[in-house]
mmCIF file of C-alpha atoms in Angstrom:
data_model
loop_
_atom_site.group_PDB
_atom_site.id
_atom_site.type_symbol
_atom_site.label_atom_id
_atom_site.label_comp_id
_atom_site.label_asym_id
_atom_site.label_seq_id
_atom_site.Cartn_x
_atom_site.Cartn_y
_atom_site.Cartn_z
ATOM 1 C CA MET U 1 95.325 84.636 97.943
ATOM 2 C CA ALA U 2 96.898 87.964 96.955
ATOM 3 C CA LYS U 3 99.525 87.843 94.282
ATOM 4 C CA ALA U 4 102.934 89.283 95.079
ATOM 5 C CA ALA U 5 102.353 92.094 92.581
ATOM 6 C CA ASP U 6 99.228 93.142 94.513
ATOM 7 C CA ILE U 7 101.162 93.807 97.728
ATOM 8 C CA PRO U 8 102.777 97.270 97.639
ATOM 9 C CA VAL U 9 106.481 97.406 98.387
ATOM 10 C CA THR U 10 107.884 100.263 100.443
ATOM 11 C CA HIS U 11 111.360 101.499 99.536
ATOM 12 C CA TYR U 12 113.653 103.200 102.057
ATOM 13 C CA ARG U 13 115.761 105.857 100.373
ATOM 14 C CA THR U 14 117.940 108.879 101.003
ATOM 15 C CA ALA U 15 118.523 112.008 98.951
ATOM 16 C CA ASP U 16 121.063 114.783 99.307
ATOM 17 C CA ILE U 17 119.138 118.032 99.563
ATOM 18 C CA ASP U 18 121.280 121.157 99.981
ATOM 19 C CA GLY U 19 124.037 119.024 101.463
ATOM 20 C CA VAL U 20 121.737 117.297 103.977
ATOM 21 C CA SER U 21 120.913 113.585 103.852
ATOM 22 C CA ILE U 22 117.123 113.285 103.857
ATOM 23 C CA PHE U 23 115.624 109.850 104.427
ATOM 24 C CA TYR U 24 112.228 109.034 102.947
ATOM 25 C CA ARG U 25 109.896 106.120 102.492
ATOM 26 C CA GLU U 26 108.393 105.694 99.033
ATOM 27 C CA ALA U 27 105.801 103.330 97.647
ATOM 28 C CA GLY U 28 103.239 102.998 94.907
ATOM 29 C CA PRO U 29 103.173 103.534 91.133
ATOM 30 C CA ALA U 30 105.675 106.167 90.003
ATOM 31 C CA ASP U 31 103.130 107.763 87.658
ATOM 32 C CA ALA U 32 100.252 107.837 90.153
ATOM 33 C CA PRO U 33 98.986 110.957 91.983
ATOM 34 C CA VAL U 34 101.369 111.844 94.796
ATOM 35 C CA VAL U 35 100.527 111.909 98.499
ATOM 36 C CA LEU U 36 103.188 113.600 100.640
ATOM 37 C CA LEU U 37 103.059 112.476 104.273
ATOM 38 C CA LEU U 38 104.517 114.955 106.773
ATOM 39 C CA HIS U 39 105.141 113.622 110.267
ATOM 40 C CA GLY U 40 104.937 115.133 113.723
ATOM 41 C CA PHE U 41 107.027 115.360 116.879
ATOM 42 C CA PRO U 42 108.650 113.285 118.367
ATOM 43 C CA THR U 43 108.486 110.668 115.646
ATOM 44 C CA SER U 44 109.310 110.354 111.941
ATOM 45 C CA SER U 45 107.952 108.708 108.802
ATOM 46 C CA HIS U 46 107.717 105.653 111.059
ATOM 47 C CA MET U 47 104.273 106.951 112.083
ATOM 48 C CA PHE U 48 103.042 106.217 108.546
ATOM 49 C CA ARG U 49 104.347 102.634 108.321
ATOM 50 C CA ASN U 50 100.801 101.197 108.236
ATOM 51 C CA LEU U 51 99.226 103.913 106.116
ATOM 52 C CA ILE U 52 101.811 103.810 103.324
ATOM 53 C CA PRO U 53 101.027 100.318 101.975
ATOM 54 C CA ALA U 54 97.293 100.966 102.355
ATOM 55 C CA LEU U 55 97.531 103.978 100.025
ATOM 56 C CA ALA U 56 100.238 102.661 97.707
ATOM 57 C CA ASP U 57 97.828 100.467 95.756
ATOM 58 C CA ARG U 58 96.709 103.573 93.894
ATOM 59 C CA TYR U 59 98.964 106.453 94.942
ATOM 60 C CA HIS U 60 102.627 107.394 94.821
ATOM 61 C CA VAL U 61 103.334 107.875 98.513
ATOM 62 C CA ILE U 62 106.357 109.793 99.817
ATOM 63 C CA ALA U 63 107.069 110.138 103.540
ATOM 64 C CA PRO U 64 110.269 112.010 104.493
ATOM 65 C CA ASP U 65 112.018 112.460 107.848
ATOM 66 C CA TYR U 66 113.017 115.997 108.806
ATOM 67 C CA PRO U 67 116.635 116.612 109.844
ATOM 68 C CA GLY U 68 117.062 115.615 113.480
ATOM 69 C CA PHE U 69 114.304 113.009 113.195
ATOM 70 C CA GLY U 70 114.218 109.387 112.146
ATOM 71 C CA GLU U 71 116.921 108.363 109.703
ATOM 72 C CA SER U 72 117.663 111.797 108.253
ATOM 73 C CA ALA U 73 120.902 113.565 109.136
ATOM 74 C CA ALA U 74 121.064 115.428 112.426
ATOM 75 C CA PRO U 75 123.684 118.166 112.071
ATOM 76 C CA ASP U 76 124.872 120.037 115.143
ATOM 77 C CA HIS U 77 122.327 122.705 116.012
ATOM 78 C CA LYS U 78 125.100 125.312 116.166
ATOM 79 C CA GLN U 79 125.878 124.766 112.477
ATOM 80 C CA PHE U 80 122.392 124.084 111.144
ATOM 81 C CA ALA U 81 119.175 126.097 111.317
ATOM 82 C CA TYR U 82 116.492 123.933 112.898
ATOM 83 C CA THR U 83 113.560 126.025 111.767
ATOM 84 C CA PHE U 84 110.247 125.299 110.131
ATOM 85 C CA ALA U 85 111.148 127.571 107.229
ATOM 86 C CA HIS U 86 114.292 125.515 106.640
ATOM 87 C CA TYR U 87 112.357 122.249 106.897
ATOM 88 C CA ALA U 88 109.839 123.494 104.334
ATOM 89 C CA ASP U 89 112.662 124.476 101.963
ATOM 90 C CA LEU U 90 114.255 121.036 102.323
ATOM 91 C CA MET U 91 110.962 119.231 101.720
ATOM 92 C CA ASP U 92 110.440 121.482 98.700
ATOM 93 C CA GLY U 93 113.903 120.507 97.469
ATOM 94 C CA LEU U 94 113.107 116.822 97.949
ATOM 95 C CA VAL U 95 109.910 116.862 95.911
ATOM 96 C CA ASP U 96 111.676 118.878 93.205
ATOM 97 C CA LYS U 97 114.496 116.323 93.116
ATOM 98 C CA LEU U 98 111.931 113.544 92.779
ATOM 99 C CA GLY U 99 110.245 115.369 89.904
ATOM 100 C CA VAL U 100 106.968 115.807 91.744
ATOM 101 C CA LYS U 101 104.801 118.590 90.310
ATOM 102 C CA GLN U 102 101.673 118.221 92.453
ATOM 103 C CA TYR U 103 100.787 116.483 95.687
ATOM 104 C CA ALA U 104 98.128 115.913 98.276
ATOM 105 C CA LEU U 105 99.387 116.762 101.744
ATOM 106 C CA TYR U 106 98.899 114.678 104.889
ATOM 107 C CA LEU U 107 99.566 117.073 107.754
ATOM 108 C CA MET U 108 100.092 116.022 111.355
ATOM 109 C CA ASP U 109 101.525 118.077 114.266
ATOM 110 C CA TYR U 110 104.839 119.566 112.980
ATOM 111 C CA GLY U 111 103.784 118.463 109.524
ATOM 112 C CA ALA U 112 101.092 121.147 109.487
ATOM 113 C CA PRO U 113 103.389 124.199 109.538
ATOM 114 C CA VAL U 114 105.881 122.464 107.256
ATOM 115 C CA GLY U 115 103.139 121.567 104.785
ATOM 116 C CA TYR U 116 101.305 124.881 104.970
ATOM 117 C CA ARG U 117 104.555 126.725 104.330
ATOM 118 C CA LEU U 118 104.884 124.598 101.195
ATOM 119 C CA ALA U 119 101.289 125.405 100.311
ATOM 120 C CA ILE U 120 101.684 129.177 100.488
ATOM 121 C CA LYS U 121 104.941 128.886 98.540
ATOM 122 C CA HIS U 122 103.406 126.747 95.777
ATOM 123 C CA PRO U 123 99.608 126.882 96.120
ATOM 124 C CA GLU U 124 99.128 125.486 92.620
ATOM 125 C CA ARG U 125 100.844 122.238 93.595
ATOM 126 C CA VAL U 126 98.455 121.229 96.379
ATOM 127 C CA THR U 127 95.723 118.876 95.187
ATOM 128 C CA ALA U 128 94.145 118.049 98.552
ATOM 129 C CA LEU U 129 94.641 118.196 102.321
ATOM 130 C CA VAL U 130 94.340 115.414 104.888
ATOM 131 C CA ILE U 131 94.567 117.085 108.302
ATOM 132 C CA GLN U 132 95.189 115.012 111.414
ATOM 133 C CA ASN U 133 95.853 116.930 114.645
ATOM 134 C CA GLY U 134 97.671 119.676 112.780
ATOM 135 C CA ASN U 135 97.079 123.256 113.830
ATOM 136 C CA ALA U 136 96.535 126.438 111.802
ATOM 137 C CA TYR U 137 94.448 128.487 114.242
ATOM 138 C CA GLU U 138 95.267 130.170 117.536
ATOM 139 C CA GLU U 139 92.174 128.540 119.063
ATOM 140 C CA GLY U 140 94.138 125.284 118.958
ATOM 141 C CA LEU U 141 96.966 126.473 121.215
ATOM 142 C CA LYS U 142 95.525 125.746 124.652
ATOM 143 C CA LYS U 143 96.981 125.247 128.144
ATOM 144 C CA PHE U 144 99.612 122.708 127.059
ATOM 145 C CA TRP U 145 101.298 125.504 125.099
ATOM 146 C CA ASP U 146 101.620 127.978 127.995
ATOM 147 C CA PRO U 147 105.229 127.057 128.944
ATOM 148 C CA ILE U 148 106.166 127.004 125.261
ATOM 149 C CA LYS U 149 104.628 130.447 124.753
ATOM 150 C CA ALA U 150 106.684 131.689 127.718
ATOM 151 C CA TYR U 151 109.797 130.468 125.885
ATOM 152 C CA TRP U 152 108.683 132.250 122.721
ATOM 153 C CA ALA U 153 108.280 135.460 124.685
ATOM 154 C CA ASP U 154 111.878 135.760 125.898
ATOM 155 C CA GLY U 155 113.926 132.791 124.608
ATOM 156 C CA SER U 156 115.526 132.579 128.033
ATOM 157 C CA ASP U 157 117.705 129.700 129.190
ATOM 158 C CA ALA U 158 115.323 129.170 132.096
ATOM 159 C CA HIS U 159 112.278 128.805 129.880
ATOM 160 C CA ARG U 160 114.290 126.667 127.461
ATOM 161 C CA GLU U 161 115.350 124.249 130.174
ATOM 162 C CA ALA U 162 111.806 124.153 131.558
ATOM 163 C CA LEU U 163 110.777 122.396 128.336
ATOM 164 C CA SER U 164 113.196 119.515 128.844
ATOM 165 C CA PHE U 165 110.286 117.363 130.015
ATOM 166 C CA LEU U 166 109.040 117.277 126.413
ATOM 167 C CA VAL U 167 111.882 114.972 125.343
ATOM 168 C CA LYS U 168 111.710 112.625 128.340
ATOM 169 C CA PRO U 169 110.535 109.010 127.997
ATOM 170 C CA GLU U 170 107.360 109.510 130.010
ATOM 171 C CA THR U 171 106.283 112.346 127.713
ATOM 172 C CA THR U 172 107.001 110.332 124.581
ATOM 173 C CA LYS U 173 104.848 107.476 125.856
ATOM 174 C CA PHE U 174 102.175 109.958 126.999
ATOM 175 C CA GLN U 175 101.834 111.292 123.465
ATOM 176 C CA TYR U 176 100.885 107.840 122.220
ATOM 177 C CA THR U 177 98.647 106.737 125.087
ATOM 178 C CA ASP U 178 96.899 109.856 126.396
ATOM 179 C CA GLY U 179 93.259 110.013 125.324
ATOM 180 C CA VAL U 180 93.244 106.413 124.091
ATOM 181 C CA SER U 181 90.471 104.219 125.484
ATOM 182 C CA ASP U 182 92.134 100.890 124.684
ATOM 183 C CA VAL U 183 95.913 101.135 125.056
ATOM 184 C CA THR U 184 96.281 97.498 123.964
ATOM 185 C CA ARG U 185 95.874 98.907 120.450
ATOM 186 C CA ILE U 186 99.037 101.017 120.826
ATOM 187 C CA ASP U 187 102.292 99.366 119.774
ATOM 188 C CA PRO U 188 104.954 100.013 122.461
ATOM 189 C CA ASP U 189 107.540 99.885 119.702
ATOM 190 C CA ASN U 190 106.494 103.487 119.031
ATOM 191 C CA TRP U 191 108.207 104.967 122.061
ATOM 192 C CA GLY U 192 110.844 102.257 121.801
ATOM 193 C CA HIS U 193 111.623 103.684 118.355
ATOM 194 C CA ASP U 194 111.318 107.398 119.105
ATOM 195 C CA GLN U 195 113.050 107.706 122.460
ATOM 196 C CA PRO U 196 116.518 106.423 121.477
ATOM 197 C CA LEU U 197 116.521 108.955 118.664
ATOM 198 C CA LEU U 198 115.531 111.753 121.034
ATOM 199 C CA ASP U 199 118.295 110.604 123.391
ATOM 200 C CA ARG U 200 121.076 110.930 120.813
ATOM 201 C CA PRO U 201 123.819 113.351 121.876
ATOM 202 C CA GLY U 202 122.829 116.850 120.836
ATOM 203 C CA ASN U 203 119.258 115.993 119.931
ATOM 204 C CA LYS U 204 117.738 117.696 122.960
ATOM 205 C CA ASP U 205 119.130 121.020 121.729
ATOM 206 C CA ILE U 206 117.707 120.343 118.267
ATOM 207 C CA GLN U 207 114.258 119.848 119.761
ATOM 208 C CA LEU U 208 114.532 122.904 122.016
ATOM 209 C CA ASP U 209 115.518 125.021 119.012
ATOM 210 C CA LEU U 210 112.402 123.768 117.232
ATOM 211 C CA PHE U 211 110.142 124.493 120.216
ATOM 212 C CA LEU U 212 111.351 128.083 120.077
ATOM 213 C CA ASP U 213 110.982 128.357 116.314
ATOM 214 C CA TYR U 214 107.445 126.964 116.391
ATOM 215 C CA GLY U 215 106.467 130.460 117.477
ATOM 216 C CA THR U 216 107.305 131.715 113.973
ATOM 217 C CA ASN U 217 104.431 129.657 112.588
ATOM 218 C CA VAL U 218 101.721 131.502 114.509
ATOM 219 C CA PRO U 219 102.119 134.830 112.634
ATOM 220 C CA LEU U 220 101.709 132.831 109.424
ATOM 221 C CA TYR U 221 98.334 131.420 110.446
ATOM 222 C CA PRO U 222 96.480 134.224 108.592
ATOM 223 C CA LYS U 223 98.419 133.360 105.424
ATOM 224 C CA PHE U 224 97.598 129.667 105.851
ATOM 225 C CA GLN U 225 93.941 130.587 106.309
ATOM 226 C CA GLU U 226 94.044 132.838 103.244
ATOM 227 C CA PHE U 227 95.346 129.860 101.250
ATOM 228 C CA PHE U 228 92.358 127.806 102.429
ATOM 229 C CA ARG U 229 89.864 130.520 101.508
ATOM 230 C CA GLU U 230 91.336 131.370 98.128
ATOM 231 C CA ARG U 231 92.241 127.900 96.877
ATOM 232 C CA GLN U 232 89.501 125.838 98.566
ATOM 233 C CA PRO U 233 91.454 122.569 98.232
ATOM 234 C CA PRO U 234 89.505 119.390 98.905
ATOM 235 C CA ALA U 235 90.070 118.736 102.604
ATOM 236 C CA LEU U 236 89.531 115.891 105.034
ATOM 237 C CA ILE U 237 89.885 116.236 108.796
ATOM 238 C CA VAL U 238 90.517 113.010 110.742
ATOM 239 C CA TRP U 239 91.377 114.298 114.207
ATOM 240 C CA GLY U 240 91.887 112.610 117.573
ATOM 241 C CA LYS U 241 89.487 114.666 119.681
ATOM 242 C CA ASN U 242 91.077 113.715 123.037
ATOM 243 C CA ASP U 243 94.472 115.159 122.113
ATOM 244 C CA THR U 244 95.944 117.286 124.907
ATOM 245 C CA ILE U 245 98.531 118.897 122.606
ATOM 246 C CA PHE U 246 96.345 119.765 119.610
ATOM 247 C CA PRO U 247 92.785 119.501 120.962
ATOM 248 C CA ALA U 248 89.657 119.600 118.872
ATOM 249 C CA ASP U 249 89.470 123.366 119.528
ATOM 250 C CA GLY U 250 91.956 123.625 116.653
ATOM 251 C CA ALA U 251 89.914 121.437 114.311
ATOM 252 C CA TYR U 252 86.616 123.338 114.260
ATOM 253 C CA PRO U 253 87.992 126.659 112.910
ATOM 254 C CA TYR U 254 88.937 124.979 109.630
ATOM 255 C CA LYS U 255 85.218 124.953 108.862
ATOM 256 C CA ARG U 256 85.241 128.756 108.663
ATOM 257 C CA ASP U 257 87.681 128.812 105.764
ATOM 258 C CA LEU U 258 86.988 125.390 104.224
ATOM 259 C CA PRO U 259 83.189 125.112 104.326
ATOM 260 C CA LYS U 260 83.210 121.877 102.322
ATOM 261 C CA VAL U 261 85.735 120.139 104.579
ATOM 262 C CA GLU U 262 84.892 116.533 105.417
ATOM 263 C CA PHE U 263 85.060 116.542 109.201
ATOM 264 C CA HIS U 264 85.631 113.554 111.472
ATOM 265 C CA LEU U 265 86.513 113.728 115.164
ATOM 266 C CA LEU U 266 87.717 110.357 116.428
ATOM 267 C CA ASP U 267 87.630 109.056 119.981
ATOM 268 C CA THR U 268 91.396 108.940 120.432
ATOM 269 C CA GLY U 269 94.433 111.069 121.158
ATOM 270 C CA HIS U 270 97.432 112.659 119.443
ATOM 271 C CA PHE U 271 98.663 109.807 117.238
ATOM 272 C CA ALA U 272 95.248 108.807 115.956
ATOM 273 C CA LEU U 273 96.621 106.449 113.292
ATOM 274 C CA GLU U 274 97.991 104.166 115.987
ATOM 275 C CA ASP U 275 94.637 102.960 117.266
ATOM 276 C CA LYS U 276 92.116 104.227 114.707
ATOM 277 C CA ALA U 277 93.734 103.181 111.438
ATOM 278 C CA ASP U 278 90.813 100.820 110.833
ATOM 279 C CA GLU U 279 88.511 103.858 110.749
ATOM 280 C CA MET U 280 90.890 106.390 109.241
ATOM 281 C CA ILE U 281 92.338 104.486 106.307
ATOM 282 C CA PRO U 282 88.979 103.846 104.594
ATOM 283 C CA LEU U 283 88.040 107.523 105.089
ATOM 284 C CA ILE U 284 91.383 108.706 103.684
ATOM 285 C CA HIS U 285 91.398 106.307 100.742
ATOM 286 C CA ASP U 286 87.811 107.129 99.801
ATOM 287 C CA PHE U 287 88.528 110.872 100.062
ATOM 288 C CA LEU U 288 91.584 110.608 97.809
ATOM 289 C CA ASP U 289 89.746 108.348 95.356
ATOM 290 C CA ARG U 290 87.005 110.959 94.953
ATOM 291 C CA ASN U 291 89.317 113.958 94.725
ATOM 292 C CA ILE U 292 92.727 113.162 93.243
ATOM 293 C CA ALA U 293 92.695 109.677 91.730
ATOM 294 C CA ALA U 294 93.760 109.438 88.103
ATOM 295 C CA LYS U 295 90.671 109.098 85.949
#
């Protein structure tokens, strides 16, 4: 029987970063190598609830919520810049406040541009990359992105409103179930958690602002790729290959710039951790143990 001390405890905390309340989950030894978990849309650090204790036996795990997501503050979009540059600055402020000097990055969906912006800002801080359905190549922006690209092109009200389907309940559920062979492995609490937060007054405009700003990440892809080539961080890809949003087309190009990447395509969809944690967690833990664990 496991002793109480052997079972990692997750703490649920908030920090004031540039006047914004940022919620984060934290677990593991304070002096251990840090793993920074960066979530995707439409969820929050909630997506890492099962991964955190599995890594916290040996790592100091930090999983924040971006403003407008999860338990972090959600200022009015007319008074607050909902941009990926701003998110990266706030995450940078959080790790500075926590005294973190280096970190491995877990990058998923929105977490990829947030994390890669951190990486090109402080390349010396990044000890490793765990990439799960997080894009850095134009090959990964397929048909799903066409209406979003139309919005990028003109920012029109019509194209903005056309993206309203992305915050509707059926789309939230779709993101968890599409491409999954056994949906009995998917906890319905996921969309039960995410959708009420999406439905908060004003949150639709927050998300539509972010859909527009996502276009600012694409011109940075060459800089992200330059970071890969120049720094050659240890990298692990654990990617749901049936993802409609970030298909495997976006996973393969990493091999061009990270020839030593450990590459795993899993038979699942967008939120791969939800039904493939039994495969992913051993891969992630072993990868971190070989590359960043304290000797």
